[in-house]
Structure formats: structure tokens, C-alpha cells
CSV table of C-alpha atoms in Angstrom, one decimal:
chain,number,residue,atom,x,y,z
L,1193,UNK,CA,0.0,0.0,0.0
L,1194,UNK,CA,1.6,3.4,-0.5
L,1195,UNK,CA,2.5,5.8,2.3
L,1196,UNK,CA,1.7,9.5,2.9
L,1197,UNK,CA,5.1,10.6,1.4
L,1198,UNK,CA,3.9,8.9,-1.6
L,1199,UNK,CA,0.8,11.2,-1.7
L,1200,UNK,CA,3.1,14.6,-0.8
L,1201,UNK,CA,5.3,13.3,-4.1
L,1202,UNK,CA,2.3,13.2,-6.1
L,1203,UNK,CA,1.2,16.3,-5.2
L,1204,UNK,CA,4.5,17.7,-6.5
L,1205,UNK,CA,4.5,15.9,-9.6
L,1206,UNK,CA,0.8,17.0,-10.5
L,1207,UNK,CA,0.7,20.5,-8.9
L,1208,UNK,CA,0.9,22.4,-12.5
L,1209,UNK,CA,-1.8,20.9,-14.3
L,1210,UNK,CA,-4.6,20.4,-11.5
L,1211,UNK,CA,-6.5,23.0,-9.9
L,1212,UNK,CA,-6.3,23.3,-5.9
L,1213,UNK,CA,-10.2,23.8,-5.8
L,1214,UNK,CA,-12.2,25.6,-3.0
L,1215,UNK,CA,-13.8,24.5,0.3
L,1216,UNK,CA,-16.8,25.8,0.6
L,1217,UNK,CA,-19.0,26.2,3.4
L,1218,UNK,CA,-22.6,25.4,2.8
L,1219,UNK,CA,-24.9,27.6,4.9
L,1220,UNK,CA,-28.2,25.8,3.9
L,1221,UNK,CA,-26.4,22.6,5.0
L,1222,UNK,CA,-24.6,23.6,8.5
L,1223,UNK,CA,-28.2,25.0,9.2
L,1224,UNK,CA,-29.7,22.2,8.6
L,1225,UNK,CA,-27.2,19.7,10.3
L,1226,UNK,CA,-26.4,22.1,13.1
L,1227,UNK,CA,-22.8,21.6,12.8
L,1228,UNK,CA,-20.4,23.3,9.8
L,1229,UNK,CA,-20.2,21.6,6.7
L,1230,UNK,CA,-18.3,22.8,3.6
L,1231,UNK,CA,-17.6,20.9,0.2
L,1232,UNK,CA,-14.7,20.2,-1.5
L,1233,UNK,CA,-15.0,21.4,-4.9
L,1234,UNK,CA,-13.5,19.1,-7.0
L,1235,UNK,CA,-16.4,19.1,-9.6
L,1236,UNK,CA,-14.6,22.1,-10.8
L,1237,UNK,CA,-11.2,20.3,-11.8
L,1238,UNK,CA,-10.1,21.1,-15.4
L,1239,UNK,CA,-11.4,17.4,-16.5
L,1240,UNK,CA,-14.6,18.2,-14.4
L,1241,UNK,CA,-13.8,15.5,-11.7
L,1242,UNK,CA,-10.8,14.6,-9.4
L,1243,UNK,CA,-10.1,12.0,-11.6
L,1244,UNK,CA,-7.5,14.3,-13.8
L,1245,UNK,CA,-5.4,14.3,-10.2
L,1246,UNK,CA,-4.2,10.2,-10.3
L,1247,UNK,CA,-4.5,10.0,-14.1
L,1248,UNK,CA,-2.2,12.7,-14.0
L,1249,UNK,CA,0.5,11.2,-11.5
L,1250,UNK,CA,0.2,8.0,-13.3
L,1251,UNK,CA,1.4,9.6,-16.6
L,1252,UNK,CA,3.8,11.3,-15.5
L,1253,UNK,CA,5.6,8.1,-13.7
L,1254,UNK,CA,6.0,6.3,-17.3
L,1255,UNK,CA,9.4,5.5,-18.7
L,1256,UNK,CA,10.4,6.7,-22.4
L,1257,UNK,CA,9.7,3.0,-23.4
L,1258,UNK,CA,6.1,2.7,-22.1
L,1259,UNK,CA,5.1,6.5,-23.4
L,1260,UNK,CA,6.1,4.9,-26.9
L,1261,UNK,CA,4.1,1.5,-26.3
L,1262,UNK,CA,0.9,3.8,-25.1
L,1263,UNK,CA,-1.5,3.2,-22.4
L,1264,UNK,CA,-5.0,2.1,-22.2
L,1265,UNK,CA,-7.7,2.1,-19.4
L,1266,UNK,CA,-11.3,1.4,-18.7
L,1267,UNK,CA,-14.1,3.9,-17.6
L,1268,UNK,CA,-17.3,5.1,-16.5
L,1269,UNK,CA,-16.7,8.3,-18.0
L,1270,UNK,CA,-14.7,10.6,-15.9
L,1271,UNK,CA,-11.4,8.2,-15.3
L,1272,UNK,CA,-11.1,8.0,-19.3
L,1273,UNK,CA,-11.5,11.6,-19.6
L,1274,UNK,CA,-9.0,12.6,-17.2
L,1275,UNK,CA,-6.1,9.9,-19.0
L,1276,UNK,CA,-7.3,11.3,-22.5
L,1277,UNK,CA,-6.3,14.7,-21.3
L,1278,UNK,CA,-3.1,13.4,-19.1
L,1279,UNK,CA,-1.9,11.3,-21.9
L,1280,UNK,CA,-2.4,14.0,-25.1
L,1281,UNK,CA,-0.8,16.2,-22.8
L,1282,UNK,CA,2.3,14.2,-22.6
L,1283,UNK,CA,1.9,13.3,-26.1
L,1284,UNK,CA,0.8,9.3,-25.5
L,1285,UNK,CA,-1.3,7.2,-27.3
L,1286,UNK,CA,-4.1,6.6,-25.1
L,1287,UNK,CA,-7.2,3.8,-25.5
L,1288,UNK,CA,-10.7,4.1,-23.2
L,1289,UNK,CA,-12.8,1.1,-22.8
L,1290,UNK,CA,-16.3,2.0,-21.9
L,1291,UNK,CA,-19.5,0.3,-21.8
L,1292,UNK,CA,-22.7,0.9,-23.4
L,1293,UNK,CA,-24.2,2.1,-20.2
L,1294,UNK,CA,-21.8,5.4,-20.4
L,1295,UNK,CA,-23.3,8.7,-21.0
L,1296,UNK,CA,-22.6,10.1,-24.8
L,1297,UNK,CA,-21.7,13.6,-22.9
L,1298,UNK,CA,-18.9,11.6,-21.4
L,1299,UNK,CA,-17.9,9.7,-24.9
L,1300,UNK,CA,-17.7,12.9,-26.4
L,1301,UNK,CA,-15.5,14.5,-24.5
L,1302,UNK,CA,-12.9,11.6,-24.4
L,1303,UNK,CA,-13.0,11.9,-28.1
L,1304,UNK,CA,-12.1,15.3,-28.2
L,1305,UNK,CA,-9.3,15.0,-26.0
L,1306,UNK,CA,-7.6,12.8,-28.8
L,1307,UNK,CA,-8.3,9.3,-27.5
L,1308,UNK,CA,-9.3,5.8,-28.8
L,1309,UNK,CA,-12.2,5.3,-27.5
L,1310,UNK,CA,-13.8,1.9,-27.9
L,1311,UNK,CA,-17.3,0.8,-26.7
L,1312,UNK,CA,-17.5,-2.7,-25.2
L,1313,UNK,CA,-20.5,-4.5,-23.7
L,1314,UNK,CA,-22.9,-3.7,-20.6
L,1315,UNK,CA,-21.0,-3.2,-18.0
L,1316,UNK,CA,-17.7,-1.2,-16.4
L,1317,UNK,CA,-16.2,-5.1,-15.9
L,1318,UNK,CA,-16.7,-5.9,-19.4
L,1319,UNK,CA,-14.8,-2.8,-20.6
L,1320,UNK,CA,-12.4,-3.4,-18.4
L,1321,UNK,CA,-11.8,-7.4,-19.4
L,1322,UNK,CA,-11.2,-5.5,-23.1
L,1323,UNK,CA,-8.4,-3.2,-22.1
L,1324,UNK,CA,-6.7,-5.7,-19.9
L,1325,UNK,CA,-6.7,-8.1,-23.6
L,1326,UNK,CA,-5.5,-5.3,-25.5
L,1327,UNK,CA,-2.8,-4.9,-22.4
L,1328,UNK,CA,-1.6,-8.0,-22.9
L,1329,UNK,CA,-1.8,-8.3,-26.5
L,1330,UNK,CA,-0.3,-4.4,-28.0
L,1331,UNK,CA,1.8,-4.3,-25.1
L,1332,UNK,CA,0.1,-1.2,-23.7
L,1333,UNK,CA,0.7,0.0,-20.4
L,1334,UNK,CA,-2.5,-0.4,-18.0
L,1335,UNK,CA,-3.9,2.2,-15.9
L,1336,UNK,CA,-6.4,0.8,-13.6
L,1337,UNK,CA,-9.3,3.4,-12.7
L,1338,UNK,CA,-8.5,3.0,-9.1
L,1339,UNK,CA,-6.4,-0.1,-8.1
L,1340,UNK,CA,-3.1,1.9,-9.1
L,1341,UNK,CA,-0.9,3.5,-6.5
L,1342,UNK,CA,-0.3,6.0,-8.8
L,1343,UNK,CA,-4.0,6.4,-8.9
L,1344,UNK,CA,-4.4,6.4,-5.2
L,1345,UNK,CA,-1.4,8.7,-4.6
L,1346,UNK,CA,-2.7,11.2,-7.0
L,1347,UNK,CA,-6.5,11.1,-5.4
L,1348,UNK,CA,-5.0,11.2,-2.2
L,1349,UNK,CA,-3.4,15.0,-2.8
L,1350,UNK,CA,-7.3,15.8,-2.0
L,1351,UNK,CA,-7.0,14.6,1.3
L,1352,UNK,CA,-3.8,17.2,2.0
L,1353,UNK,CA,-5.3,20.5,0.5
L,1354,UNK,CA,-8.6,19.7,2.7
L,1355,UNK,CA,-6.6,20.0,5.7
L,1356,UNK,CA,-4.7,22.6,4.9
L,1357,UNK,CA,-8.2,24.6,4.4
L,1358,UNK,CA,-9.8,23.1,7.2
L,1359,UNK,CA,-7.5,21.5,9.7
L,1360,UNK,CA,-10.1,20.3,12.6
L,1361,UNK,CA,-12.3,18.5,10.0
L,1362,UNK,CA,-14.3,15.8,12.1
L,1363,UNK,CA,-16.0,13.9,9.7
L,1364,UNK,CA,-15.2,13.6,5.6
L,1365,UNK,CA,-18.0,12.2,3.2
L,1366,UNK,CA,-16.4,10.7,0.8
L,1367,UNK,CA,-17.9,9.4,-2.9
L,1368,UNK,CA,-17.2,5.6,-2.9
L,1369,UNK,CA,-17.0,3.3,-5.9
L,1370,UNK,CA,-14.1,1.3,-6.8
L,1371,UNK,CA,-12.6,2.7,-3.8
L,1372,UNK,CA,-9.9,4.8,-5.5
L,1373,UNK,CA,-10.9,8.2,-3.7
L,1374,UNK,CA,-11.6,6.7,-0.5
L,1375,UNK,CA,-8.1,5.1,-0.7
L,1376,UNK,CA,-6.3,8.2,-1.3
L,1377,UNK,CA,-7.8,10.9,0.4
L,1378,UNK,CA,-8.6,8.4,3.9
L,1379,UNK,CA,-4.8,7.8,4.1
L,1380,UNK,CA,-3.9,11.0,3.7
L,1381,UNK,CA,-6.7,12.3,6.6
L,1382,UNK,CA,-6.2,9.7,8.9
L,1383,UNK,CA,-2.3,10.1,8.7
L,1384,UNK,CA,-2.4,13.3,9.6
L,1385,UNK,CA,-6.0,13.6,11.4
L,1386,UNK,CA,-6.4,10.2,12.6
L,1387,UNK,CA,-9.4,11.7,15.2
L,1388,UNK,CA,-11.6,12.4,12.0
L,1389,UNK,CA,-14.1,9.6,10.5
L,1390,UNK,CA,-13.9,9.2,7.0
L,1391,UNK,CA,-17.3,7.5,5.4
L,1392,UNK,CA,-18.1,6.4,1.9
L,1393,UNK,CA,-21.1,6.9,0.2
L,1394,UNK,CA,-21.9,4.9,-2.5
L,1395,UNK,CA,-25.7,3.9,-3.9
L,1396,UNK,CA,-28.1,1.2,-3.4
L,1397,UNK,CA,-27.9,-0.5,-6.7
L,1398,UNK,CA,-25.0,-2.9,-7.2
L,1399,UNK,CA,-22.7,-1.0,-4.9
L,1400,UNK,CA,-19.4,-3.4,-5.3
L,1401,UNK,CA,-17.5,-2.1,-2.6
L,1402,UNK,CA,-19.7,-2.2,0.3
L,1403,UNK,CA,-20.9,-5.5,-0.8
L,1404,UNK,CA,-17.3,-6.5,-1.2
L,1405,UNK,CA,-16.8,-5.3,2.1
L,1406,UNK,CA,-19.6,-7.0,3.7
L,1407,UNK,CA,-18.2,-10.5,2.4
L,1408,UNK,CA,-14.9,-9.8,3.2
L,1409,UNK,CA,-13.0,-10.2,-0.1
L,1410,UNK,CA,-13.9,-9.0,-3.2
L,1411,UNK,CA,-16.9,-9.7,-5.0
L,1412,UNK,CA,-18.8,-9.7,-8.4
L,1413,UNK,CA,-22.2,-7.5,-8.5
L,1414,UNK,CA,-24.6,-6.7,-11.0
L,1415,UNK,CA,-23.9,-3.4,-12.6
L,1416,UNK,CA,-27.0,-1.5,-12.7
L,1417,UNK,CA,-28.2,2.0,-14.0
L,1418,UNK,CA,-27.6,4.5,-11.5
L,1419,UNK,CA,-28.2,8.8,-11.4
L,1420,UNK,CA,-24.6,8.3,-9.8
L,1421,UNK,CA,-23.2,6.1,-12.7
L,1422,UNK,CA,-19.6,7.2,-12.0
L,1423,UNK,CA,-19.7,5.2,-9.1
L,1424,UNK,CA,-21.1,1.9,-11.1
L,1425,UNK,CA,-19.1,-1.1,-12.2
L,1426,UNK,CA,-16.7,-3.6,-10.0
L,1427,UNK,CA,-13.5,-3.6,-7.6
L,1428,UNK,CA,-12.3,-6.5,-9.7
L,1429,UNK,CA,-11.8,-10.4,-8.2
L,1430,UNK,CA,-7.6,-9.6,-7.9
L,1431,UNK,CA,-7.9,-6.0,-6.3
L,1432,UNK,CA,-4.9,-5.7,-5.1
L,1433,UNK,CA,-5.3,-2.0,-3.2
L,1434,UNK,CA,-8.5,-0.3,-2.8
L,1435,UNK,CA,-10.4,-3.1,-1.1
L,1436,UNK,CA,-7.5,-3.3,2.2
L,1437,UNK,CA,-7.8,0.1,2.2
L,1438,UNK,CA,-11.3,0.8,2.1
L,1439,UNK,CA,-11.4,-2.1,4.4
L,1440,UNK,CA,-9.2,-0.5,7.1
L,1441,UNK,CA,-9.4,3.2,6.6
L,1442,UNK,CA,-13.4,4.0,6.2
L,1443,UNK,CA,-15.4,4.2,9.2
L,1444,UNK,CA,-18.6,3.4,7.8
L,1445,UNK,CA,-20.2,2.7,4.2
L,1446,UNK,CA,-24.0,4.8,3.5
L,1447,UNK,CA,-26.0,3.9,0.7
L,1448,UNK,CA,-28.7,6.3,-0.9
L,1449,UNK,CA,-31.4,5.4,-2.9
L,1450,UNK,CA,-31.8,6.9,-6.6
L,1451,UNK,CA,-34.6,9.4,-5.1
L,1452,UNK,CA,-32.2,10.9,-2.8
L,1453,UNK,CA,-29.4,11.2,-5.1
L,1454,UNK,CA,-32.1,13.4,-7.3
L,1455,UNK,CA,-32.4,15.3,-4.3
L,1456,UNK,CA,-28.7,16.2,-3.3
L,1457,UNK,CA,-28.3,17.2,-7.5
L,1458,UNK,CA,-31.7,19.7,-7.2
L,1459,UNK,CA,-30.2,20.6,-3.5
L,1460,UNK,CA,-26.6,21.3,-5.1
L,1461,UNK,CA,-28.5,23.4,-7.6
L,1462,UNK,CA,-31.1,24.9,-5.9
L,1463,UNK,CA,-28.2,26.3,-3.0
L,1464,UNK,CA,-25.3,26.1,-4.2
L,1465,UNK,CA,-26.0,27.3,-7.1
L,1466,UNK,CA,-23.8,24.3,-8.9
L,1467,UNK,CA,-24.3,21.7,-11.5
L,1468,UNK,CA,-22.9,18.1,-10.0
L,1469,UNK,CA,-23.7,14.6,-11.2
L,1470,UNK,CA,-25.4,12.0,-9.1
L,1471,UNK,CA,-21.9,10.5,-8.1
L,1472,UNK,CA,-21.0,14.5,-7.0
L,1473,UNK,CA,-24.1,14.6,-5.5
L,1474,UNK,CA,-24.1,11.5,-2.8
L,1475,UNK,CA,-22.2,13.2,0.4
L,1476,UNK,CA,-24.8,15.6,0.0
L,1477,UNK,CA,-27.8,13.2,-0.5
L,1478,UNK,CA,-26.6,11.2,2.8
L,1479,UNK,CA,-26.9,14.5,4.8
L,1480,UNK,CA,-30.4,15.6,3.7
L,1481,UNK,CA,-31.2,11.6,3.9
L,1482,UNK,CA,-30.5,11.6,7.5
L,1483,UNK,CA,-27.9,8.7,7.1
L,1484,UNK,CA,-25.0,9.6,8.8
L,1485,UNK,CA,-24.9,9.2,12.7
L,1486,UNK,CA,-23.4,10.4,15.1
L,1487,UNK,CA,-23.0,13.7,13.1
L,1488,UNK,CA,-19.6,15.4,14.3
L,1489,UNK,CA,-18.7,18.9,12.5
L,1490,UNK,CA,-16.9,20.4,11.1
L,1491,UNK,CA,-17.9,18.2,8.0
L,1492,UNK,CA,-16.1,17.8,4.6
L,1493,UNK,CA,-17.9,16.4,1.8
L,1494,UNK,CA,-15.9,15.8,-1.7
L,1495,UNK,CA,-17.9,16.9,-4.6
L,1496,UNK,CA,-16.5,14.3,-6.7
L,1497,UNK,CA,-17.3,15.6,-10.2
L,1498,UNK,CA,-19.9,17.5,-12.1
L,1499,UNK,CA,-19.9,15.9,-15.8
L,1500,UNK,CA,-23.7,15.3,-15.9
L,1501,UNK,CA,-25.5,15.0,-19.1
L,1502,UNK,CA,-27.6,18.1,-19.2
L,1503,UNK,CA,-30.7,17.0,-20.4
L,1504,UNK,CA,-30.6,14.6,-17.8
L,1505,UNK,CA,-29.9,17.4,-15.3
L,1506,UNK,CA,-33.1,18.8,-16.5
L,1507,UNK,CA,-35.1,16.1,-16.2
L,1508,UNK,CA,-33.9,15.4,-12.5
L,1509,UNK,CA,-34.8,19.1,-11.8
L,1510,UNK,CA,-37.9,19.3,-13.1
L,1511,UNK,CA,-38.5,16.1,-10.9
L,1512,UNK,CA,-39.6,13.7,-14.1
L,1513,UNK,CA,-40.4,10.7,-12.6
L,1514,UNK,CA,-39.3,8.5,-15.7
L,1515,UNK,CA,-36.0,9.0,-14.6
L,1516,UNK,CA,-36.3,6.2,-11.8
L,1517,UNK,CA,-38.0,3.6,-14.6
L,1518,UNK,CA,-35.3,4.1,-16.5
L,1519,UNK,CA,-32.7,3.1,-13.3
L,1520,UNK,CA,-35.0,1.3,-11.5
């Protein structure tokens, strides 16, 4: 498992691309918790998600050898958007694998940013089965969405800049799929906060790590459509990272329901006055839910990213109710 130097190295490597992004605090929210709760901006990264953070420390670690053989990666969406930009930044071939299930806002926009983008199957695992084969059979170098120390290292550099803005932070609400995030930024808060508790929120529909957790070793689940489909897909049967370190540095797993993921995206909206996708929106959706207990402030919630497709953003505001046949 990497170490906190690991993530201050990172965070050295990466600081001229990413954007140190605000803490916020949230009146509506601290007034209707009764403690302070401010959000972690990261929905305004350049990519429009923290993934650009680990996809950019994993670039920047590859030798002159593996720039030349290229690198490839599977995504929901915001992971491939973040290597597209890393990699045409550095001037390496890059190929996503995505599933069907991925928004066309998303597809777009790894597309322009100068990548292969291929489109495999139903689900994040199937993708992901397609890039490890083309992996092992072009010789491309793999970058694993989350189960990558670089990945981890370069998520974790969130974890630092939250402290440095608010160094009492009691409790961190943290956006939990594949457990990359919750890898990072929990080592770096509880190596130099240890007092704090760090919860992932993840939501109720083929939720991989908490259902991995709950076994004890990694697991299979179905993969089904979710408002907070950044957070869909699986941890993968050989994790070799995310799952010990989800396992030993998160408090406490919440799951919220596709209604009250709508309701943190209108709530983002309505007063914050920003546009967030349903996996931005679940930190949020746990506090309005009433799901976290034992509610200590001040609070940190990461807005994980905001790269919603807009009619759908419409849709949840207006409160169309077809949008829960269509995930339910």
C-alpha cells in the first residue's frame, strides 16, 4: 500500500496541471445539520472530476519506453477523460474502454481530448476485461481506474489541501465506488488527522464495494443504471489495493437510494447554485437523507465531479419521474 510521502510526491508531480479547488461552506447545510459543513470542490477540476489528479501522477511516472508503447484504461466516464487529457498532454497514445451504459456527454469528451475510444459491452467489468486483452496483446501499459498506487497517490493529494483549508475537519463524506478516492484521500486524513471519521457513500444498486466489504473479499455484483453512474461497475476479483484500504481506513459505508441522489443534484442546484452529477451529489444526499450518525462537525464532503448530461440534469430538476423507470 503506498504511504503519505507517496501522496506529498504526487502532489508535487501534478501541482501544474490540477487546480487546488475551493472549500466551501454550505450555509443551507450547517443550518440544517447544526454543525459546519463545507464541500470540497472538486467538480470544478479542469477534467470536471478529481479523476484528472491520479490519471495525471500515473502519466507522469512512465518511462520513455512505455510513453512509446501507449496506455489504455477502462471507464465510466470521468477516469477516461482525465487519461485522455493526461496522456495528449504528454503526447501518449491513449485507449478508453467504456461500456454501453456510459453517458454520450462523457464519450464525447474523451473523443475530443484525442483518444481511442472503444465501446464494449454492458457493463464497467466488461470494458475493463477488453483493455486488460489489448494490455496484454499491443503491449500497452494499463492504468487501472483506481487499483493503481499512482492512482491512489494522486486522489490522495485531495486529502492534503482539505486539511490545509480546514484543519479540525471531524468527519469527511467521501464518494465511494471502486474505492480509489476513498483510498487516497482516507490515508492522507487519517495520517495526519487520525481523530476524524472518513465515510463512503456509494448507492443502493449494485454498490461493489460495500458488498465486497460486507463479504470480506472482493466480489462480483450486478452493474445496474444509476443517477450516480460514476460510481457503477466492479472492484475486480484480484484487487490488489482499494479493497484493504477501504477495508481499514473507512469508518462506515451509506448507501442512498436513486430518489435521494435526485435530491442532493436539485439541492446542489437549488443552493449552491452548482451543477454536480449524481456520483457528486451522494455526500450531500446522505446529509439531507439523514444517514450519517453520530453527526460530528466540522464536515467535509468531496464533490467528486460534475460531468452530468444536461438534459438529464433537466429532467432530475424538473423532478420527471421517468428517470427512476429508466434506473429502477
Amino acid at each position: 500500500m503506498i504511504q503519505l510521502p507517496d501522496i506529498n510526491e504526487a502532489r508535487r508531480r501534478i501541482s501544474d496541471v490540477i487546480v487546488n479547488t475551493p472549500l466551501v461552506r454550505s450555509p443551507g447545510l450547517s443550518s440544517g445539520t447544526g454543525v459546519e459543513v463545507f464541500l470540497k470542490m472538486e467538480h470544478r477540476q479542469k477534467t470536471g472530476s478529481f479523476k484528472l489528479r491520479g490519471a495525471t501522477n500515473a502519466i507522469s511516472h512512465l518511462t520513455e519506453a512505455e510513453k512509446i508503447r501507449g496506455v489504455v484504461t477502462a471507464s465510466t466516464g470521468n477516469h477516461g477523460r482525465a487519461v485522455s487529457y493526461a496522456a495528449t498532454a504528454a503526447k501518449v497514445r491513449a485507449t478508453i474502454c467504456v461500456s454501453s451504459l456510459v453517458h454520450e456527454n462523457k464519450i464525447a469528451e474523451i473523443r475530443r481530448l484525442g483518444a481511442d475510444l472503444r465501446i464494449i459491452g454492458n457493463s464497467y467489468d466488461q470494458a475493463e476485461q477488453e483493455a486488460e486483452r489489448l494490455a496484454e496483446h499491443d503491449r500497452m501499459v494499463m492504468i487501472h481506474a483506481s487499483d493503481n498506487p499512482r492512482i491512489i497517490a494522486g486522489q490522495g493529494t485531495i486529502g492534503l489541501e482539505l486539511l490545509e483549508a480546514l484543519p479540525n475537519v471531524a468527519t469527511v463524506l467521501v464518494a465511494l465506488g471502486s474505492g480509489g478516492l476513498s483510498a487516497g484521500v482516507g490515508l492522507a486524513i487519517s495520517s495526519l488527522r487520525p481523530s476524524a471519521r472518513i465515510l463512503g457513500v456509494s448507492m443502493d444498486r449494485g454498490a461493489a464495494m460495500k458488498a465486497s466489504l460486507e463479504a470480506g473479499h472482493p466480489v462480483e455484483v450486478e452493474e445496474l443504471p444509476s443517477l450516480a453512474d460514476a460510481l457503477c461497475g466492479g472492484i475486480g476479483l484480484q484487487n490488489k489495493l482499494t479493497f484493504k484500504a477501504c477495508q481499514s481506513l473507512l469508518d462506515d459505508v451509506i448507501l442512498v437510494s436513486e430518489a435521494e441522489i435526485a435530491a442532493g443534484i436539485r439541492y446542489a442546484y437549488d443552493h449552491e447554485h452548482e451543477v454536480v452529477e449524481g456520483a457528486g451529489a451522494v455526500g450531500i444526499s446522505a446529509l439531507l437523507a439523514g444517514k450519517v450518525t453520530a453527526l460530528k462537525g466540522p464536515v467535509a464532503i468531496i464533490i467528486s465531479g460534475g460531468n452530468i448530461d444536461m438534459p438529464l440534469h433537466r429532467r432530475v430538476m424538473a423532478g420527471d419521474p421517468t428517470i427512476f423507470q429508466q434506473v429502477g
